[in-house]
PDB file of C-alpha atoms and ligand atoms in Angstrom:
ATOM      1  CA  UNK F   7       7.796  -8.799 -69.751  1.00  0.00           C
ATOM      2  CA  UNK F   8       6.735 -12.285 -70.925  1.00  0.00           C
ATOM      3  CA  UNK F   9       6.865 -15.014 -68.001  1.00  0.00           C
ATOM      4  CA  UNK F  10       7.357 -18.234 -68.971  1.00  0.00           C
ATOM      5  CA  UNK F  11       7.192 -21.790 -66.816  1.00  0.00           C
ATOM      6  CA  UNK F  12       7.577 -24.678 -70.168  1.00  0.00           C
ATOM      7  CA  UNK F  13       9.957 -25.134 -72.018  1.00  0.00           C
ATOM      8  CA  UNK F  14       7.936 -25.469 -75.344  1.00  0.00           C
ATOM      9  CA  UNK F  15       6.841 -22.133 -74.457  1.00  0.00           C
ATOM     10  CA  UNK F  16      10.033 -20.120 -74.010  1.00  0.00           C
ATOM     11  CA  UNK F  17      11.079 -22.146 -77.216  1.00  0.00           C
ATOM     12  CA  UNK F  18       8.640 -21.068 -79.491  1.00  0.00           C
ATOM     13  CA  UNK F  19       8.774 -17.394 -77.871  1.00  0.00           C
ATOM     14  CA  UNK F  20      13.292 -17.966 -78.593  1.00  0.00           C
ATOM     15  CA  UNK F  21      12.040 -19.317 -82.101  1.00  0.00           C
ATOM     16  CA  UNK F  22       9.895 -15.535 -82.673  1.00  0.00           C
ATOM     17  CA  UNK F  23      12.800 -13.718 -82.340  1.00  0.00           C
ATOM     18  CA  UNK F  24      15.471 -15.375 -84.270  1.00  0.00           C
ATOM     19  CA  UNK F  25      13.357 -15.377 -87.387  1.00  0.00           C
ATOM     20  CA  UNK F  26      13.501 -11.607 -87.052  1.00  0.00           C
ATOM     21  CA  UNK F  27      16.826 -11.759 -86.860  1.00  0.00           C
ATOM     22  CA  UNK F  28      16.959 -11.087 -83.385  1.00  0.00           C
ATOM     23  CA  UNK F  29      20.058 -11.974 -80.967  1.00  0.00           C
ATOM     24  CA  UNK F  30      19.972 -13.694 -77.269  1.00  0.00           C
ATOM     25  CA  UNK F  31      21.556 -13.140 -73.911  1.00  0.00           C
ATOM     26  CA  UNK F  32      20.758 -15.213 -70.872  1.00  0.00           C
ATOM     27  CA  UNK F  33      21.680 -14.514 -67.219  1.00  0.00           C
ATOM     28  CA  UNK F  34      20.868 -17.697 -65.234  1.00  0.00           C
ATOM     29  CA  UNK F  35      19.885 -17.498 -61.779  1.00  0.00           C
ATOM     30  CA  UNK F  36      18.540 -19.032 -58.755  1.00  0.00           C
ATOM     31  CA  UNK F  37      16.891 -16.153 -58.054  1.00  0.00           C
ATOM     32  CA  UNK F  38      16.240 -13.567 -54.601  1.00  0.00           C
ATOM     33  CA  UNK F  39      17.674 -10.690 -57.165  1.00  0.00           C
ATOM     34  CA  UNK F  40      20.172  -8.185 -55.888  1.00  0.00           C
ATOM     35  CA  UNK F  41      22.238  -5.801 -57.273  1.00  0.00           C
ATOM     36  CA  UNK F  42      24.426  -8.190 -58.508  1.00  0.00           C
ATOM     37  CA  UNK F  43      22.182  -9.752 -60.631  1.00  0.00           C
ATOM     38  CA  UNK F  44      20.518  -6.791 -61.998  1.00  0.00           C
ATOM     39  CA  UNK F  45      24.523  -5.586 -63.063  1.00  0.00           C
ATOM     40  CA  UNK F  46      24.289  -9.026 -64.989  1.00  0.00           C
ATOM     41  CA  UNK F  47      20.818  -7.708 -66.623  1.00  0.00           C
ATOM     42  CA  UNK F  48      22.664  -4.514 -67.724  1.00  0.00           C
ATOM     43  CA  UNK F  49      25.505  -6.638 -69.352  1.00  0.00           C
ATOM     44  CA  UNK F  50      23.169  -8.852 -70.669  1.00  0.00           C
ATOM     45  CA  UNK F  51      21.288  -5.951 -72.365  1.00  0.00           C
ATOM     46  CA  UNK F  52      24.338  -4.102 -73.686  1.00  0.00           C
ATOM     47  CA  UNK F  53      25.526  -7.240 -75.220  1.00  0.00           C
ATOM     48  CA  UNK F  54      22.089  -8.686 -77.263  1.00  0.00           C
ATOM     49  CA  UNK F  55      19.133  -7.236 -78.427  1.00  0.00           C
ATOM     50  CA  UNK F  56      16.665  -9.735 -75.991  1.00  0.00           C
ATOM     51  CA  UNK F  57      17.593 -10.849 -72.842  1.00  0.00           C
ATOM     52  CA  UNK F  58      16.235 -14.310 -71.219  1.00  0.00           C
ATOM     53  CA  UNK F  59      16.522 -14.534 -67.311  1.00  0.00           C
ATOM     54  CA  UNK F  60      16.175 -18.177 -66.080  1.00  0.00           C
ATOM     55  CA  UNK F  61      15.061 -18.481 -62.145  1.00  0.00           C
ATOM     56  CA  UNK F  62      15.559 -22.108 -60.733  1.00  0.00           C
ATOM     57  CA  UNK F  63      16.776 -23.146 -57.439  1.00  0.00           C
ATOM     58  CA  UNK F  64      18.587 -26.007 -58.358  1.00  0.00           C
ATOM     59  CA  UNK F  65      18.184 -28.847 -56.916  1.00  0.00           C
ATOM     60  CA  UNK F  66      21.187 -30.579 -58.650  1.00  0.00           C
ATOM     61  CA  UNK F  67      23.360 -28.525 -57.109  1.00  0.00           C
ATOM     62  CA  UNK F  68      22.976 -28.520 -53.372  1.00  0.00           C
ATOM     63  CA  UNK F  69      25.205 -31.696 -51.667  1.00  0.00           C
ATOM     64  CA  UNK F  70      22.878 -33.420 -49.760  1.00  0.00           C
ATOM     65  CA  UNK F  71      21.729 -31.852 -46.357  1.00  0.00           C
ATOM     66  CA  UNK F  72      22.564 -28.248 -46.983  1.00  0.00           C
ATOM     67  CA  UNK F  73      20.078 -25.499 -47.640  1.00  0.00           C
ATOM     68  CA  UNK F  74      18.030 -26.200 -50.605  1.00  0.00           C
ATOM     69  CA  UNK F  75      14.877 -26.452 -48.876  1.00  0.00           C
ATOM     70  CA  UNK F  76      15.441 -23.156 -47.003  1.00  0.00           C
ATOM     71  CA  UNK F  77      17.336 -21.398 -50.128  1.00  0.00           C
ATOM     72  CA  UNK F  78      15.322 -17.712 -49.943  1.00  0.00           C
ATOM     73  CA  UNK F  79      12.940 -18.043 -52.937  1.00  0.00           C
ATOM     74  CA  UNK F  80      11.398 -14.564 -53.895  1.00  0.00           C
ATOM     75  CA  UNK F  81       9.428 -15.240 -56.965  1.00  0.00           C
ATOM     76  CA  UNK F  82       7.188 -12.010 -56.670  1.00  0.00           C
ATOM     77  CA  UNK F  83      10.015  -9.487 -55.608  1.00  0.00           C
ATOM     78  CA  UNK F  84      12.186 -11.029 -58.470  1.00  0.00           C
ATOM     79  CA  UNK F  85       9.812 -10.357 -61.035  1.00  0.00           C
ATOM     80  CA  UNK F  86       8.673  -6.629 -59.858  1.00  0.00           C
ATOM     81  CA  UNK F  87      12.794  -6.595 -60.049  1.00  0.00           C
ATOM     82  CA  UNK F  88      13.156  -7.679 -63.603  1.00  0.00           C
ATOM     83  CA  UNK F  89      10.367  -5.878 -64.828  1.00  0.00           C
ATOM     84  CA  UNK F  90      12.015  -2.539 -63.998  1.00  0.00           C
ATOM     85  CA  UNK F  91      14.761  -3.659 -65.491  1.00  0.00           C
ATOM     86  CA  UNK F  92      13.209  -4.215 -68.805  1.00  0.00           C
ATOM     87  CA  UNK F  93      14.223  -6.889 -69.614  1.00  0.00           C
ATOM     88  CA  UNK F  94      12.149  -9.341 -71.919  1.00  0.00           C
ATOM     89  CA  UNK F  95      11.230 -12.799 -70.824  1.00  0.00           C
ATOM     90  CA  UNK F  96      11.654 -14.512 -67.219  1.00  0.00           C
ATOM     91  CA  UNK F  97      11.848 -18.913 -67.184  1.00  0.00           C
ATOM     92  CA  UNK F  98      10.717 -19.981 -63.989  1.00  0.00           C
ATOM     93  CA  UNK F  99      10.517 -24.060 -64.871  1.00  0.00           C
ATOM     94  CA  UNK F 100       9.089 -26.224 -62.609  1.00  0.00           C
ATOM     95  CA  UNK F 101      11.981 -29.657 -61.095  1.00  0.00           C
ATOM     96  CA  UNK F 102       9.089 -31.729 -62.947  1.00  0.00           C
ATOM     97  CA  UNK F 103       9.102 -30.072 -66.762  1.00  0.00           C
ATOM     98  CA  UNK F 104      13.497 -29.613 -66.084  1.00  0.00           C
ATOM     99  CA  UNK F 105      13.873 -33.289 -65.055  1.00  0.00           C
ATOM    100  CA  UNK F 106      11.545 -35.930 -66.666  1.00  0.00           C
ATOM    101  CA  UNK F 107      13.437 -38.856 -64.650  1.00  0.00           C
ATOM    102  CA  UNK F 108      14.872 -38.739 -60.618  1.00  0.00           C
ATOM    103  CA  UNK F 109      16.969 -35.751 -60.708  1.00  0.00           C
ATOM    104  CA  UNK F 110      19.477 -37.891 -59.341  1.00  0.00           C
ATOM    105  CA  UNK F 111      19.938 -39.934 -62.195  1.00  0.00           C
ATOM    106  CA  UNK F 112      19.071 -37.598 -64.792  1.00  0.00           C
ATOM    107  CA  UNK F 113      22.368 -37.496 -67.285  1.00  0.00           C
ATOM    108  CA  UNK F 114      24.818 -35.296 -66.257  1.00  0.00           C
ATOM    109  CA  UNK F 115      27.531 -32.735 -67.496  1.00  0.00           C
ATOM    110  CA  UNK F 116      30.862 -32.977 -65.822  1.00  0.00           C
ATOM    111  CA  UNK F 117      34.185 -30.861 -65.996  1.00  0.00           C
ATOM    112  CA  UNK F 118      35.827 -33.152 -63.460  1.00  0.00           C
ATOM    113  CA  UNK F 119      39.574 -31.491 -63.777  1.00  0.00           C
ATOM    114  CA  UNK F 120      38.169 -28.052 -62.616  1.00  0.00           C
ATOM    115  CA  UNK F 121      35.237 -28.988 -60.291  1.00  0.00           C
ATOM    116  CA  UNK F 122      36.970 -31.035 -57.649  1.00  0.00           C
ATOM    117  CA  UNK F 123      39.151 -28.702 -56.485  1.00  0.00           C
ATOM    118  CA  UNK F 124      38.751 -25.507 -54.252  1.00  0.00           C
ATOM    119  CA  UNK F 125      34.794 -25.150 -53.483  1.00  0.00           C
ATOM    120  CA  UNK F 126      34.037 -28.856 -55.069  1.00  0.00           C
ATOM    121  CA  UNK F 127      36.293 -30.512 -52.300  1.00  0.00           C
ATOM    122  CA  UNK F 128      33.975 -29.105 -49.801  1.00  0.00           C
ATOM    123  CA  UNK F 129      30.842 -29.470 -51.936  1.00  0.00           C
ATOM    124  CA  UNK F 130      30.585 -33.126 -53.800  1.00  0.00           C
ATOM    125  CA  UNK F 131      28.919 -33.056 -56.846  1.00  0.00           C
ATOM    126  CA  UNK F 132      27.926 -29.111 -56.680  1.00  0.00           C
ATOM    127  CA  UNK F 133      29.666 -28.145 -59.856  1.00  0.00           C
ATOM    128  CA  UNK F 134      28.140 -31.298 -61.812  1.00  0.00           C
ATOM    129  CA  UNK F 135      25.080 -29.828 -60.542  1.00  0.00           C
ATOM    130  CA  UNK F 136      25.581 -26.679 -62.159  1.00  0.00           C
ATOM    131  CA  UNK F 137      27.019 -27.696 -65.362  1.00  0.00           C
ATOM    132  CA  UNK F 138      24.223 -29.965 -65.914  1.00  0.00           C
ATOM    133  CA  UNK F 139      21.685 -27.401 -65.818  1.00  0.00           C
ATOM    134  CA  UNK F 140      23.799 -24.559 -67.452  1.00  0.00           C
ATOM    135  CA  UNK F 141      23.889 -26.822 -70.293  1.00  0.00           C
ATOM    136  CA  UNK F 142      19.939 -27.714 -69.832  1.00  0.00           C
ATOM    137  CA  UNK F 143      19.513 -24.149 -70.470  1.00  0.00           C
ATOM    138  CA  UNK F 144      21.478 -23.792 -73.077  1.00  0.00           C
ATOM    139  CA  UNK F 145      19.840 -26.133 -75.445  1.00  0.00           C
ATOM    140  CA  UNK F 146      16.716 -24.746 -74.359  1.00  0.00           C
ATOM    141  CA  UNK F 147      17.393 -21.174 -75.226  1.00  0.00           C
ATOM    142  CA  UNK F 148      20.443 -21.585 -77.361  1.00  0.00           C
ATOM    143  CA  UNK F 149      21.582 -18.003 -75.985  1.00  0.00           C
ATOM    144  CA  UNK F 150      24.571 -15.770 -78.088  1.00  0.00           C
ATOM    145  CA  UNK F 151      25.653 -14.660 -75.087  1.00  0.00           C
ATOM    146  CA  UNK F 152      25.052 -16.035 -71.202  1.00  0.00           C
ATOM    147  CA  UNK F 153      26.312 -13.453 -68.517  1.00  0.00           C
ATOM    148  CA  UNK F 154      27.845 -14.986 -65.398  1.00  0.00           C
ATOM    149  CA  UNK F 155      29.494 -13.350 -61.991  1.00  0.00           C
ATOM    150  CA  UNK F 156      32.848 -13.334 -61.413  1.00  0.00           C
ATOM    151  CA  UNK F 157      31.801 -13.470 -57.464  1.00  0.00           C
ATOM    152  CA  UNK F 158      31.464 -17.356 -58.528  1.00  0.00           C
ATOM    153  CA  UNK F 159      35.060 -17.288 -59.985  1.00  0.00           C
ATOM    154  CA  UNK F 160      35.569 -21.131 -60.123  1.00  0.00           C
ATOM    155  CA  UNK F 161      31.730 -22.046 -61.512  1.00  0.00           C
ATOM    156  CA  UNK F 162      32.674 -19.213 -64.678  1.00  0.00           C
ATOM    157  CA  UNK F 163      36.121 -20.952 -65.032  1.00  0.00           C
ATOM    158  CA  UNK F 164      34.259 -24.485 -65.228  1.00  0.00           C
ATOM    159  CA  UNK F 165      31.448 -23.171 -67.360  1.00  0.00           C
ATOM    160  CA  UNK F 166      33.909 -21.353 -70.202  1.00  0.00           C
ATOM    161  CA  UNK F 167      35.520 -24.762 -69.660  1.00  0.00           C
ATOM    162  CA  UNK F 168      32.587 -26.525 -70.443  1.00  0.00           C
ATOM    163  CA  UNK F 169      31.679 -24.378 -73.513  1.00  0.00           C
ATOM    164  CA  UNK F 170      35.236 -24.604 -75.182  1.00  0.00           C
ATOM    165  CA  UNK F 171      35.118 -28.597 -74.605  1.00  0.00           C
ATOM    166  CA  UNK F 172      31.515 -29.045 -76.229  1.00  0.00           C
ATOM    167  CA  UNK F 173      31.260 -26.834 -78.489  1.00  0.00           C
ATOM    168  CA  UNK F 174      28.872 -24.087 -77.857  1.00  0.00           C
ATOM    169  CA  UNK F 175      28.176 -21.445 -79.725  1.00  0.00           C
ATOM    170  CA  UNK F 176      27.156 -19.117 -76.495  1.00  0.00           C
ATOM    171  CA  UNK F 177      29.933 -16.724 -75.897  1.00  0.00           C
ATOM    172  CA  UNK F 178      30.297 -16.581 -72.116  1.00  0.00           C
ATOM    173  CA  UNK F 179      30.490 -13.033 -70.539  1.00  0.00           C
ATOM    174  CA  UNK F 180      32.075 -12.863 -66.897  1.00  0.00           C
ATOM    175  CA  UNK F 181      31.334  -9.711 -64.955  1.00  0.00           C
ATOM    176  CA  UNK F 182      32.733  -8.313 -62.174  1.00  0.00           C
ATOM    177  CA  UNK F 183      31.845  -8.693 -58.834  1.00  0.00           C
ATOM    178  CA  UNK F 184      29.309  -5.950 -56.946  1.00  0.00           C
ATOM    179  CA  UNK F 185      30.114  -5.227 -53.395  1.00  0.00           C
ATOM    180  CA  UNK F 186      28.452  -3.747 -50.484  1.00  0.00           C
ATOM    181  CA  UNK F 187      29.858  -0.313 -49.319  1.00  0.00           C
ATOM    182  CA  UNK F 188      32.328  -1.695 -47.153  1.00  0.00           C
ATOM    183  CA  UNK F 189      33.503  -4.130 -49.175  1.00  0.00           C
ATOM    184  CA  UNK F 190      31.277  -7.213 -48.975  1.00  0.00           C
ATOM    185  CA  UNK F 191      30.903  -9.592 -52.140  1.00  0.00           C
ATOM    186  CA  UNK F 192      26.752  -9.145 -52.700  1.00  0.00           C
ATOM    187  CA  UNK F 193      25.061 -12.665 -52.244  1.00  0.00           C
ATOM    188  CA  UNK F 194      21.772 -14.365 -51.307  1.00  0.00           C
ATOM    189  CA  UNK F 195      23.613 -15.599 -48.874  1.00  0.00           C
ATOM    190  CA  UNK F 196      24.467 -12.847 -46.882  1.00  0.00           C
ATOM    191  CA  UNK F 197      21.021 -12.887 -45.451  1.00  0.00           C
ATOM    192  CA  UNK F 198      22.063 -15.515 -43.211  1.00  0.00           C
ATOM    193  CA  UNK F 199      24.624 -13.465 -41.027  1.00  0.00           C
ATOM    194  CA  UNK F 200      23.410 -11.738 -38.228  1.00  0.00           C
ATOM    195  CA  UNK F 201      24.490  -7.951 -37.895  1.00  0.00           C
ATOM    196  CA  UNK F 202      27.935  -8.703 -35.925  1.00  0.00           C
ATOM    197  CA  UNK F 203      28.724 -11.272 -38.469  1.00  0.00           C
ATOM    198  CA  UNK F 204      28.118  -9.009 -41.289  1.00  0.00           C
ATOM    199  CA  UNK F 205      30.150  -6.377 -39.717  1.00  0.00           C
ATOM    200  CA  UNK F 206      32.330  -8.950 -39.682  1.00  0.00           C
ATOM    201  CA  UNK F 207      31.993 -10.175 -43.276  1.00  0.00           C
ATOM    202  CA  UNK F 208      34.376  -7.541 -44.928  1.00  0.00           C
ATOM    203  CA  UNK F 209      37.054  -9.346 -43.395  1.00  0.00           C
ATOM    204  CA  UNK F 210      37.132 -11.764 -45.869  1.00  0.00           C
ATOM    205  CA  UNK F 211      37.281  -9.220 -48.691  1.00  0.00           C
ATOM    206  CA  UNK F 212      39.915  -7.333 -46.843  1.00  0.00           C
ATOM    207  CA  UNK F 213      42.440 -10.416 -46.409  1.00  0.00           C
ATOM    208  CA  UNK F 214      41.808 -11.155 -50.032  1.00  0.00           C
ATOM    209  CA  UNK F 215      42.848  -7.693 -50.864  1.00  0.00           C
ATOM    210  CA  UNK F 216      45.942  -7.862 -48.373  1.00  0.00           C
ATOM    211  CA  UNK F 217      46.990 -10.845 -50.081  1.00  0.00           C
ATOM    212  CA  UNK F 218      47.136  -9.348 -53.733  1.00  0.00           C
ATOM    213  CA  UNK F 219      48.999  -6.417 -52.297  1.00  0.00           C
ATOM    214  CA  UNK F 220      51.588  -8.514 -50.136  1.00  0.00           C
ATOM    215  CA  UNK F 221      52.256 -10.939 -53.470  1.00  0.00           C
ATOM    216  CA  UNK F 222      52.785  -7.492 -55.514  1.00  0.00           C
ATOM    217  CA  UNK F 223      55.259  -6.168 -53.250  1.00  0.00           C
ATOM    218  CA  UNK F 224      57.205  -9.371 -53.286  1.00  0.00           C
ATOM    219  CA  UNK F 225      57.340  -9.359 -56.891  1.00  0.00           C
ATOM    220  CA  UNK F 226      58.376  -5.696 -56.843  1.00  0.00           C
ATOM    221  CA  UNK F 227      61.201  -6.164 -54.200  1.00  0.00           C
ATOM    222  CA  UNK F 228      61.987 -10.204 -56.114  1.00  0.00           C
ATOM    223  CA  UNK F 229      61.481 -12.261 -52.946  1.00  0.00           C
ATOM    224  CA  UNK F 230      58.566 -13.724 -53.991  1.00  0.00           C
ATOM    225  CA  UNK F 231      58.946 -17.766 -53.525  1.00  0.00           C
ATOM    226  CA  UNK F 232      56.729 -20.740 -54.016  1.00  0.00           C
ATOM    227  CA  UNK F 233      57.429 -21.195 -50.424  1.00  0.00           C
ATOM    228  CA  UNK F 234      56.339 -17.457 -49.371  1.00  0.00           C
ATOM    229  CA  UNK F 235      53.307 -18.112 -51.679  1.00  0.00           C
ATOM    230  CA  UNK F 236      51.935 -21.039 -49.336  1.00  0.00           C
ATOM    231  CA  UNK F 237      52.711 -19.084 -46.058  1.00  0.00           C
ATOM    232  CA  UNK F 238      51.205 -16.168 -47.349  1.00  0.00           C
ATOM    233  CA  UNK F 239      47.805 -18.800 -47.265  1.00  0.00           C
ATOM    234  CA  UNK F 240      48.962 -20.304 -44.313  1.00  0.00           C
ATOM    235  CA  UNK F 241      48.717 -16.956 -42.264  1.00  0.00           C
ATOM    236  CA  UNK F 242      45.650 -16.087 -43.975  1.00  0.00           C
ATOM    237  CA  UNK F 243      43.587 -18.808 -43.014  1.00  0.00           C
ATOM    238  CA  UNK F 244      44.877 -18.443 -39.281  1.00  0.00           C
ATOM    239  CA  UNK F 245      44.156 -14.630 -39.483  1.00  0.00           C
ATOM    240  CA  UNK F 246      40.508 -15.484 -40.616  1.00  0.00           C
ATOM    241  CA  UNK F 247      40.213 -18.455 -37.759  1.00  0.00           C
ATOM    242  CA  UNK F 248      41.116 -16.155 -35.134  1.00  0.00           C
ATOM    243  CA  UNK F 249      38.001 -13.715 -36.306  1.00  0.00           C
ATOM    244  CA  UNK F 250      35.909 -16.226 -35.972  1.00  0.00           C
ATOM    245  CA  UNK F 251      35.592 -17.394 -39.252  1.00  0.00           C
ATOM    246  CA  UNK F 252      35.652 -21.537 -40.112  1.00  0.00           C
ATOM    247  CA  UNK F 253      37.571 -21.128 -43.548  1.00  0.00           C
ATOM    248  CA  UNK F 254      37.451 -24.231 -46.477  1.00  0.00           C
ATOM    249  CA  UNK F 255      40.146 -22.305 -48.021  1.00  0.00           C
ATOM    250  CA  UNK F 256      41.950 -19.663 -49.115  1.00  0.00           C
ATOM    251  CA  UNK F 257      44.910 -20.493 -52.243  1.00  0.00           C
ATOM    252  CA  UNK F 258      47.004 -18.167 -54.429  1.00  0.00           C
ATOM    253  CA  UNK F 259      45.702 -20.059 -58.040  1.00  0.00           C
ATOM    254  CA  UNK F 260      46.364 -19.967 -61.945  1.00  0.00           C
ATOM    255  CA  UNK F 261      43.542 -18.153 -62.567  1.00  0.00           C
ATOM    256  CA  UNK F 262      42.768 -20.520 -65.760  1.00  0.00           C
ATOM    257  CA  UNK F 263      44.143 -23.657 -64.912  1.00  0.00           C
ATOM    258  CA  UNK F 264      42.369 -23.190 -60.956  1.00  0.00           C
ATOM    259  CA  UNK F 265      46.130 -25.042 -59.993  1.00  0.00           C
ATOM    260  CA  UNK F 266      47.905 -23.699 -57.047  1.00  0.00           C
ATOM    261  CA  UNK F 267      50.372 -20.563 -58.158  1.00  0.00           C
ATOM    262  CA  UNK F 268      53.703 -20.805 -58.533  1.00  0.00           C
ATOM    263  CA  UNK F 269      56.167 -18.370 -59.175  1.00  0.00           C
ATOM    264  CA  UNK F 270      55.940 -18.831 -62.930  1.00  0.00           C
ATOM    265  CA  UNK F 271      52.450 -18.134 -62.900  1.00  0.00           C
ATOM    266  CA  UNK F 272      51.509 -15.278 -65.390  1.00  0.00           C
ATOM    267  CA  UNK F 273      47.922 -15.122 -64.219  1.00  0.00           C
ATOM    268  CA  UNK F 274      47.066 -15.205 -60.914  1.00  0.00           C
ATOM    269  CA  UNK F 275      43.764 -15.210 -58.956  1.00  0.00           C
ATOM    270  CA  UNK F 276      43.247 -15.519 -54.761  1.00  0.00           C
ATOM    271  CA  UNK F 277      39.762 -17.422 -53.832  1.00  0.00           C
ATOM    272  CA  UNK F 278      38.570 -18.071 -50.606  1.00  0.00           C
ATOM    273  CA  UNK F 279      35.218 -19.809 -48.936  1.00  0.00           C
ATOM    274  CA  UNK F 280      34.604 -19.511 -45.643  1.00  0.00           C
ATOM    275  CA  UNK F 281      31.777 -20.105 -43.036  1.00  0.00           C
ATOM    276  CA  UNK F 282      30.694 -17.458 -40.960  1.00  0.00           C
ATOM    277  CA  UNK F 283      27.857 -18.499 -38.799  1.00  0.00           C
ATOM    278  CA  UNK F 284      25.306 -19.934 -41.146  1.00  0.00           C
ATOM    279  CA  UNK F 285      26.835 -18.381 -43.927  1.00  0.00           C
ATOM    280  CA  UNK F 286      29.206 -20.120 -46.245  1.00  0.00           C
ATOM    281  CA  UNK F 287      30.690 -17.106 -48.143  1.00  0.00           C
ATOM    282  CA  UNK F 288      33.141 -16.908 -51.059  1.00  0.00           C
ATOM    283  CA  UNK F 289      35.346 -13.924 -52.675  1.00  0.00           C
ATOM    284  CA  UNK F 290      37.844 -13.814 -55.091  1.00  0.00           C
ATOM    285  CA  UNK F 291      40.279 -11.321 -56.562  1.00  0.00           C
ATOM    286  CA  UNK F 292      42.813 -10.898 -59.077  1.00  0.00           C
ATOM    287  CA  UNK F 293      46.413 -10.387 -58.490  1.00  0.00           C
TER     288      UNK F 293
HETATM  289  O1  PAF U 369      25.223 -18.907 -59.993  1.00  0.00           O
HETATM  290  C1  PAF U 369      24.083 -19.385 -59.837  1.00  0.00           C
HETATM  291  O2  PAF U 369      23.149 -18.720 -59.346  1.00  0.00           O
HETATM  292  C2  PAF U 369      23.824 -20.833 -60.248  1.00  0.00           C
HETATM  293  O3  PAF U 369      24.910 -21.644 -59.974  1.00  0.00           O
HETATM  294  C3  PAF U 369      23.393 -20.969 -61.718  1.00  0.00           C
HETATM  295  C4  PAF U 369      24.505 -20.549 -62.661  1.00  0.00           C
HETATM  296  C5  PAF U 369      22.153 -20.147 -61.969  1.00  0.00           C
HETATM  297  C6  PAF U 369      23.058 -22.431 -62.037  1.00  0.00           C
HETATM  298  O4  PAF U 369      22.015 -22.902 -61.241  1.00  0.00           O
END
């Protein structure tokens, strides 16, 4: 596996294979690999014959005073990871090659319809963060095909978004979310619960999924209402308070359009972000 930290490098290396004819798929990440990210690898590889895994914590993307500096970075373990895996090049850029001026006034890449709402209400600026340097690595490895988690539901809406409204040619792949046994969306994040708190955790997943089944059986029996759609929230983020949780949010959405369901609404998707502790988690599930 070829590991590469400039940008000229991984170019030329991008350059080797499309003269042979050779297509791309890249799975960006932040890295501290689980197996969530390896199920990205494995879509990645089904879908292209190379496949390009970017590693870079961010910095764009954290608001201000939140955990950047103690984000868990895991070069090492990442790369004995991805090796396994087979897969054929890592990027690993350093902030200075990614960002020749202040990374705070670098140029930046903006869906603002779709990334104030739900998580970018709480988090200012977070999905500007990431759009910027989705589309920093696109130009750099001008993938076919760049694999994203569904776990981050709103940051693949945004990022499909993104590629429709500037023209891309990557094709964006979203893949379903991995979960722990008992039902836990798989994050970096989860590190920072203690053992109660992940115990806990499933909670979140299991309101999500008592949602969906509550707005089915609505449907079925044709009581479901606008009205009974916002209570149905209403109760949920109470029944999540009283566990302990400190929820952002939890709303019944168009699953395109991120818009707060009605009725009408053909395609519907339930997010959620809540704190737990230390942990800020997030889950999402179609109706
Ligand atoms: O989902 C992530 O890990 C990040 O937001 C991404 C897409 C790698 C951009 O930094």
């Amino acid at each position: 596996m070829l590991q590469h930290q400039s940008i000229q490098r991984i170019r030329a290396q991008v350059r080797q294979w499309r003269v042979a004819g050779e297509t791309l798929a890249l799975v960006p990440t932040m890295g501290n690999l689980h197996r969530g990210h390896l199920h990205l690898v494995d879509v990645a590889k089904k879908n292209a014959d190379r496949v390009v895994v970017s590693v870079f914590v961010n910095p764009l993307q954290f608001v201000p005073g939140t955990d950047f500096e103690n984000y868990p970075r895991t070069l090492d373990h990442d790369i004995e990871k991805l090796v396994s895996h087979g897969i054929d090049a890592v990027f690993v850029p350093e902030v200075e090659s990614l960002f020749a001026n202040a990374v705070q006034s670098t140029t930046k890449v903006s869906v603002p319809e779709l990334s104030n709402v739900l998580c970018g209400r709480f988090r200012p600026g977070h999905f500007d963060g990431v759009t910027t340097i989705v589309t920093k690595l696109f130009n750099i490895i001008q993938p076919d095909v760049a694999v994203f988690g569904e776990k981050d539901y709103q940051q693949l809406v945004i990022i499909k978004r993104m590629v429709a409204d500037l023209s891309f040619a990557t094709k964006v792949l979203g893949v379903e979310t991995i979960r722990e046994s008992g039902g836990l969306a798989m994050s970096s994040r989860n590190q920072y619960l203690t053992q109660d708190q992940h115990e806990n955790a499933i909670n979140l997943y299991k309101v999500l999924l008592g949602i969906v089944r509550r707005i089915k059986a609505l449907r079925l029996s044709n009581a479901l209402s606008d009205n009974e759609l916002r209570c149905i929230e209403q109760q949920s983020l109470q029944y999540l308070s009283d566990l302990d949780f400190k929820p952002d949010y939890i709303q019944i959405c168009d699953a395109t359009r991120l818009t707060p369901a009605t009725t009408s609404t053909k395609n519907m998707r339930v997010l959620a972000a809540a704190w737990l502790g230390e942990a800020r988690l997030i889950d999402n599930l179609a109706v």
